[in-house]
Tab-separated table of C-alpha atoms in Angstrom:
chain	number	residue	atom	x	y	z
K	112	LYS	CA	-45.181	-130.526	-64.243
K	113	LYS	CA	-42.641	-130.001	-66.727
K	114	VAL	CA	-39.606	-129.975	-64.793
K	115	PHE	CA	-39.782	-133.105	-63.303
K	116	GLU	CA	-40.610	-134.841	-66.119
K	117	GLU	CA	-37.333	-134.973	-68.048
K	118	PRO	CA	-34.438	-133.931	-66.102
K	119	GLN	CA	-31.647	-132.944	-68.483
K	120	ASN	CA	-28.746	-131.659	-66.357
K	121	SER	CA	-27.073	-132.521	-62.888
K	122	GLU	CA	-28.861	-135.471	-61.185
K	123	ASN	CA	-27.912	-133.892	-58.021
K	124	ALA	CA	-29.736	-130.677	-58.521
K	125	THR	CA	-32.086	-129.239	-56.380
K	126	ILE	CA	-35.413	-127.724	-57.336
K	127	PHE	CA	-36.973	-124.859	-55.417
K	128	VAL	CA	-40.516	-124.274	-55.419
K	129	LEU	CA	-41.690	-121.259	-53.579
K	130	ILE	CA	-45.421	-121.433	-52.765
K	131	HIS	CA	-46.788	-118.120	-52.747
K	132	LYS	CA	-49.564	-116.064	-51.196
K	133	MET	CA	-49.588	-118.002	-47.836
K	134	ASP	CA	-50.208	-114.592	-45.810
K	135	LEU	CA	-53.717	-114.892	-47.362
K	136	ILE	CA	-54.186	-117.752	-44.864
K	137	GLN	CA	-54.754	-115.985	-41.711
K	138	ASP	CA	-54.641	-118.957	-39.243
K	139	PRO	CA	-51.475	-120.326	-38.634
K	140	GLN	CA	-52.520	-123.991	-38.056
K	141	GLN	CA	-54.420	-123.474	-41.236
K	142	ARG	CA	-51.504	-121.679	-42.982
K	143	LYS	CA	-49.238	-124.914	-42.023
K	144	LYS	CA	-51.643	-127.555	-43.295
K	145	VAL	CA	-52.372	-125.688	-46.412
K	146	PHE	CA	-48.514	-125.431	-47.341
K	147	GLU	CA	-47.710	-129.244	-46.364
K	148	GLU	CA	-50.751	-130.276	-48.760
K	149	ARG	CA	-49.352	-127.938	-51.595
K	150	GLU	CA	-45.736	-129.255	-50.718
K	151	ALA	CA	-46.777	-132.783	-50.446
K	152	ALA	CA	-48.534	-132.308	-54.127
K	153	VAL	CA	-45.039	-131.116	-55.238
K	154	LEU	CA	-43.155	-133.781	-53.880
K	155	SER	CA	-45.314	-136.692	-55.180
K	156	ARG	CA	-44.719	-135.044	-58.445
K	157	SER	CA	-40.846	-134.653	-58.168
K	158	GLN	CA	-39.712	-138.503	-59.192
K	159	GLY	CA	-37.235	-138.633	-56.486
K	160	LEU	CA	-35.486	-135.552	-57.294
K	161	LYS	CA	-34.309	-133.281	-54.551
K	162	THR	CA	-36.993	-130.561	-54.265
K	163	LYS	CA	-37.397	-127.983	-51.013
K	164	CYS	CA	-40.485	-126.045	-50.820
K	165	PHE	CA	-41.146	-122.613	-49.273
K	166	GLY	CA	-44.209	-121.149	-48.095
K	167	THR	CA	-43.811	-117.419	-49.037
K	168	SER	CA	-45.482	-113.894	-49.042
K	169	ILE	CA	-44.347	-110.647	-50.279
K	170	TRP	CA	-45.725	-108.840	-47.003
K	171	ASP	CA	-43.340	-110.628	-44.633
K	172	GLU	CA	-39.805	-112.237	-44.039
K	173	THR	CA	-40.489	-115.429	-45.964
K	174	LEU	CA	-39.737	-114.373	-49.240
K	175	TYR	CA	-36.393	-113.116	-47.915
K	176	LYS	CA	-35.380	-116.015	-46.042
K	177	ALA	CA	-36.407	-118.256	-49.115
K	178	TRP	CA	-34.079	-116.616	-51.639
K	179	SER	CA	-31.215	-116.413	-48.863
K	180	ALA	CA	-31.705	-120.215	-48.449
K	181	ILE	CA	-31.479	-120.725	-52.060
K	182	VAL	CA	-28.312	-118.731	-52.430
K	183	TYR	CA	-26.724	-120.374	-49.281
K	184	SER	CA	-27.441	-124.047	-51.069
K	185	LEU	CA	-25.127	-122.899	-54.308
K	186	ILE	CA	-22.072	-122.116	-52.524
K	187	PRO	CA	-19.582	-124.621	-52.541
K	188	ASP	CA	-17.590	-125.730	-49.739
K	189	MET	CA	-20.087	-123.648	-47.152
K	190	GLU	CA	-18.676	-125.216	-44.049
K	191	VAL	CA	-14.997	-123.990	-44.761
K	192	LEU	CA	-16.761	-120.461	-45.511
K	193	GLU	CA	-18.723	-120.703	-42.181
K	194	ASN	CA	-15.450	-122.006	-40.517
K	195	ASN	CA	-13.568	-118.866	-42.142
K	196	LEU	CA	-16.264	-116.555	-40.758
K	197	ASN	CA	-16.355	-117.452	-37.070
K	198	GLU	CA	-12.858	-117.543	-37.295
K	199	PHE	CA	-12.373	-113.651	-38.669
K	200	CYS	CA	-15.241	-113.028	-36.101
K	201	ARG	CA	-12.987	-114.205	-33.132
K	202	ILE	CA	-10.343	-112.314	-34.375
K	203	CYS	CA	-12.291	-108.858	-34.541
K	204	ASP	CA	-13.770	-109.681	-31.131
K	205	ALA	CA	-16.563	-108.681	-33.075
K	206	ASP	CA	-20.688	-109.684	-32.248
K	207	GLU	CA	-21.524	-110.691	-35.583
K	208	ILE	CA	-20.376	-110.741	-39.305
K	209	VAL	CA	-22.445	-111.161	-42.127
K	210	LEU	CA	-21.791	-111.896	-45.791
K	211	PHE	CA	-24.235	-110.549	-48.394
K	212	GLU	CA	-24.467	-111.545	-52.013
K	213	ARG	CA	-23.575	-108.182	-53.708
K	214	ALA	CA	-26.884	-107.778	-56.067
K	215	THR	CA	-29.532	-108.716	-53.906
K	216	PHE	CA	-28.154	-108.457	-50.436
K	217	LEU	CA	-29.452	-111.829	-49.495
K	218	VAL	CA	-27.218	-113.173	-46.681
K	219	ILE	CA	-25.156	-115.978	-47.832
K	220	SER	CA	-23.532	-116.637	-44.374
K	221	HIS	CA	-23.012	-115.537	-41.010
K	222	ALA	CA	-21.166	-115.660	-37.707
K	223	THR	CA	-22.479	-114.846	-34.378
K	224	HIS	CA	-20.605	-114.438	-31.142
K	225	LYS	CA	-23.356	-112.455	-28.890
K	226	SER	CA	-27.040	-113.220	-29.263
K	227	HIS	CA	-29.235	-110.750	-30.588
K	228	ARG	CA	-33.162	-110.317	-30.082
K	229	ASP	CA	-34.058	-109.344	-33.453
K	230	VAL	CA	-34.423	-112.371	-35.743
K	231	HIS	CA	-35.383	-110.358	-38.567
K	232	ARG	CA	-32.527	-107.916	-38.412
K	233	PHE	CA	-30.866	-109.473	-41.827
K	234	GLU	CA	-33.941	-108.379	-43.498
K	235	LYS	CA	-34.091	-105.040	-42.269
K	236	ILE	CA	-29.978	-104.588	-42.608
K	237	SER	CA	-30.821	-105.673	-46.445
K	238	ASN	CA	-33.489	-103.383	-46.865
K	239	ILE	CA	-31.726	-100.365	-45.802
K	240	ILE	CA	-28.649	-100.950	-47.441
K	241	LYS	CA	-30.402	-101.704	-50.551
K	242	GLN	CA	-32.568	-98.480	-50.134
K	243	PHE	CA	-29.398	-96.638	-49.432
K	244	LYS	CA	-27.817	-97.978	-52.748
K	245	LEU	CA	-30.483	-96.426	-54.680
K	246	SER	CA	-30.470	-93.147	-52.988
K	247	CYS	CA	-26.806	-93.459	-54.097
K	248	SER	CA	-27.483	-94.429	-57.522
K	249	LYS	CA	-29.960	-91.823	-58.351
K	250	SER	CA	-27.203	-89.010	-57.195
K	251	MET	CA	-24.866	-90.802	-59.764
K	252	ALA	CA	-22.723	-92.018	-56.728
K	253	GLN	CA	-21.374	-95.578	-56.472
K	254	PHE	CA	-22.317	-97.389	-52.605
K	255	GLN	CA	-18.769	-99.170	-51.561
K	256	ALA	CA	-18.816	-98.999	-48.015
K	257	MET	CA	-20.435	-97.339	-45.144
K	258	GLU	CA	-19.684	-97.014	-41.029
K	259	VAL	CA	-22.881	-96.705	-38.767
K	260	SER	CA	-22.454	-96.086	-34.946
K	261	ASN	CA	-24.043	-95.240	-31.757
K	262	ASN	CA	-23.667	-95.858	-28.251
K	263	ASN	CA	-23.942	-99.569	-28.323
K	264	PHE	CA	-22.322	-100.567	-31.270
K	265	ILE	CA	-20.321	-99.982	-34.278
K	266	ALA	CA	-20.959	-101.584	-37.762
K	267	PHE	CA	-18.829	-101.569	-41.092
K	268	VAL	CA	-20.242	-102.301	-44.394
K	269	ASP	CA	-17.693	-102.968	-47.200
K	270	LEU	CA	-17.295	-104.588	-50.500
K	271	PHE	CA	-15.441	-107.729	-49.802
K	272	THR	CA	-14.962	-109.715	-53.099
K	273	ALA	CA	-16.105	-109.378	-56.648
K	274	ASN	CA	-19.666	-110.668	-55.564
K	275	THR	CA	-19.803	-110.283	-51.812
K	276	TYR	CA	-20.272	-107.646	-49.145
K	277	ILE	CA	-19.397	-107.609	-45.532
K	278	MET	CA	-20.540	-106.557	-42.387
K	279	VAL	CA	-18.737	-106.056	-39.197
K	280	ILE	CA	-20.692	-105.442	-36.065
K	281	LEU	CA	-18.879	-104.381	-32.670
K	282	SER	CA	-20.159	-103.510	-29.427
K	283	ASP	CA	-16.871	-103.343	-27.735
K	284	SER	CA	-15.796	-99.246	-28.104
K	285	SER	CA	-12.133	-100.065	-27.207
K	286	ILE	CA	-11.666	-101.797	-30.597
K	287	TYR	CA	-10.108	-98.698	-33.195
K	288	PRO	CA	-12.438	-98.378	-36.410
K	289	ALA	CA	-9.030	-98.421	-38.360
K	290	VAL	CA	-7.790	-101.831	-37.068
K	291	VAL	CA	-11.495	-103.357	-38.380
K	292	LYS	CA	-10.633	-101.824	-41.646
K	293	HIS	CA	-7.307	-103.001	-41.784
K	294	ASN	CA	-8.891	-106.702	-40.855
K	295	ILE	CA	-11.444	-106.215	-43.231
K	296	ALA	CA	-8.984	-105.593	-45.896
K	297	ALA	CA	-6.380	-108.385	-44.645
K	298	ALA	CA	-9.412	-110.801	-44.843
K	299	LYS	CA	-10.714	-109.962	-48.028
K	300	LYS	CA	-7.027	-111.394	-50.031
K	301	HIS	CA	-7.686	-114.772	-47.711
K	302	PHE	CA	-11.717	-114.908	-48.536
K	303	LYS	CA	-10.896	-113.898	-52.166
K	304	SER	CA	-9.781	-117.435	-52.986
K	305	SER	CA	-12.047	-119.501	-50.898
K	306	LEU	CA	-15.222	-117.620	-51.878
K	307	VAL	CA	-15.993	-118.248	-55.809
K	308	LEU	CA	-19.698	-117.621	-56.260
């Protein structure tokens, strides 16, 4: 309640409210109804301030999606960033390019040129990489980049800017990994000037 009483900073600020433990409500219709009631209660107290509510749980992807949406909203000139990612995806002939925040591995943005069945892939990839980074730190190694491949795809994850990692996924086996790595290195210079986090 206090946060809505005395807005002291930017009147253009957004207040994010995470309504937790939504998993305790088993029935999806009831969960939606409860969320809408709680959201209405928050919005009725917001005094016209821009407010965004998320129904979350630690047991599913909702918490990850909420934090990713919050990070996404903090990036200035997101349209320019997304256009640049789409162009980079086209240049690399990649299926998908994903930009992650460095510390949390939350998705900042992505460009997808080939559809995927798994709508939770970003959360899964984020968790895999975070676990790998943790393993690296336990063995006194520092994670910077990785390459994963099988018969269907090759994925490159690399430190991109001071605050981001990039993942480039390709299914075209005729593209040499060295070319992709070169393109990532070349793109770092371009994105470094436009991506300030």
